[in-house]
C-alpha positions as CSV (number, residue, x, y, z in Angstrom):
1,X,101.2,99.8,115.7
2,X,101.9,96.1,115.9
3,X,98.6,95.2,114.3
4,X,98.9,97.8,111.5
5,X,102.3,96.5,110.6
6,X,101.1,93.0,110.5
7,X,98.0,93.8,108.4
8,X,100.0,95.9,106.0
9,X,102.4,92.9,105.6
10,X,99.6,90.6,104.8
11,X,98.0,93.1,102.4
12,X,101.3,93.5,100.6
13,X,101.4,89.8,99.9
14,X,97.8,89.6,98.7
15,X,97.6,92.7,96.6
16,X,100.6,93.9,94.5
17,X,100.0,97.6,94.9
18,X,99.6,97.6,98.7
19,X,103.4,97.5,99.1
20,X,103.5,101.1,98.0
21,X,101.6,102.1,101.1
22,X,104.7,101.4,103.0
23,X,106.3,104.6,101.5
24,X,104.0,107.2,103.1
25,X,103.9,105.2,106.4
26,X,107.7,105.1,106.5
27,X,107.9,108.8,105.7
28,X,105.5,109.6,108.6
29,X,107.6,107.4,111.0
30,X,110.8,109.1,109.8
31,X,109.2,112.5,110.5
32,X,108.1,111.4,113.9
33,X,111.5,110.0,114.8
34,X,113.7,112.7,113.2
35,X,111.7,115.9,113.6
36,X,109.4,115.4,116.6
37,X,112.0,113.2,118.4
38,X,109.5,110.4,119.1
39,X,110.7,107.0,120.2
40,X,112.2,104.7,117.6
41,X,110.7,101.7,119.5
42,X,107.3,102.1,117.7
43,X,109.0,102.3,114.3
44,X,111.0,99.2,114.9
45,X,108.0,97.4,116.2
46,X,106.0,98.3,113.1
47,X,108.8,97.0,110.9
48,X,109.1,93.8,112.8
49,X,105.4,93.1,112.6
50,X,105.4,94.1,108.9
51,X,108.1,91.7,108.1
52,X,106.7,88.8,110.2
53,X,104.4,87.6,107.5
54,X,106.4,88.9,104.6
55,X,109.7,87.1,105.3
56,X,108.2,83.6,105.4
57,X,106.2,84.4,102.2
58,X,109.4,85.4,100.4
59,X,111.2,82.3,101.7
60,X,108.4,80.1,100.4
61,X,108.5,81.9,97.0
62,X,112.2,81.2,96.9
63,X,111.6,77.5,97.6
64,X,108.7,77.3,95.2
65,X,109.8,79.4,92.2
66,X,113.6,80.0,92.8
67,X,112.7,83.7,92.9
68,X,111.4,85.4,96.0
69,X,109.7,88.2,94.0
70,X,108.2,86.0,91.3
71,X,104.5,86.6,92.2
72,X,105.1,90.4,92.2
73,X,107.0,90.3,88.9
74,X,104.2,88.2,87.4
75,X,101.6,90.7,88.6
76,X,103.6,93.6,87.2
77,X,103.9,91.8,83.8
78,X,100.2,91.0,83.8
79,X,99.2,94.6,84.7
80,X,101.4,96.0,81.8
81,X,100.2,93.5,79.2
82,X,96.5,92.9,79.8
83,X,95.4,94.8,76.7
84,X,93.7,98.0,75.9
85,X,90.4,97.0,77.6
86,X,91.6,98.1,81.0
87,X,93.6,101.1,79.8
88,X,91.7,104.0,81.3
89,X,92.3,107.7,81.8
90,X,93.4,109.3,85.0
91,X,89.8,110.5,85.8
92,X,88.5,106.9,85.7
93,X,88.2,106.3,89.5
94,X,86.9,109.8,90.2
95,X,84.1,109.6,87.7
96,X,83.2,106.0,88.5
97,X,83.2,106.5,92.3
98,X,80.7,109.4,91.7
99,X,78.6,107.1,89.5
100,X,78.6,104.4,92.2
101,X,77.7,106.7,95.0
102,X,77.1,110.5,94.9
103,X,77.8,110.7,98.6
104,X,81.5,110.5,97.8
105,X,81.2,114.3,97.2
106,X,81.0,114.7,101.0
107,X,84.5,113.2,101.3
108,X,85.8,116.5,99.9
109,X,84.3,118.3,102.9
110,X,86.2,115.8,105.2
111,X,89.4,116.4,103.3
112,X,89.2,120.1,103.5
113,X,88.3,119.9,107.2
114,X,91.4,117.7,107.8
115,X,93.6,120.1,105.8
116,X,92.5,122.9,108.1
117,X,93.5,121.1,111.3
118,X,97.0,121.1,112.8
119,X,96.7,117.5,114.1
120,X,99.6,115.4,112.9
121,X,97.8,112.0,113.1
122,X,94.9,113.3,111.0
123,X,97.2,114.9,108.4
124,X,99.3,111.7,108.1
125,X,96.1,109.7,107.7
126,X,95.0,112.0,104.9
127,X,98.5,111.9,103.3
128,X,98.5,108.1,103.3
129,X,95.0,107.9,101.8
130,X,95.7,110.5,99.1
131,X,99.1,108.9,98.3
132,X,97.3,105.6,97.6
133,X,94.5,107.2,95.7
134,X,96.9,109.1,93.5
135,X,99.0,106.0,92.9
136,X,96.0,104.0,91.8
137,X,95.0,106.9,89.4
138,X,98.4,107.0,87.8
139,X,98.4,103.4,86.7
140,X,97.0,102.6,83.3
141,X,95.3,99.4,84.2
142,X,92.1,100.4,86.0
143,X,88.8,98.5,86.6
144,X,86.0,98.9,89.1
145,X,85.1,95.9,91.2
146,X,81.5,94.7,90.8
147,X,79.2,95.6,93.7
148,X,76.6,93.3,95.1
149,X,73.1,94.4,95.8
């Protein structure tokens, strides 16, 4: 849990959209603490490790730009105003992932298998992945990264 919090903190600083992965992770921790009566120690440890790289980064941004959220605001502005070239439909990633590798179809078997299980960890993992995938599909600015051969 410590490592996952730290890695998510670093990912949030390097890629604008990764910060939204905090939402399903926090929801799963809230569920564990409130409904299943798990220890809050793991949740607090995750938060501390998440903020360990983020807080110095925000302080540095305040010193450098007089605005701790300037890089995030700049990325949001660039995403909204990059032109029509990258404005793609919702189906863009689904179609292009299938074009890149037809074996992606087998992920549907894995998803249906996970939905049939009653294992909380597996269902939360699926929830986090689907949350991120849906979020990326809802943005207008979409582009596939080039693959190397």
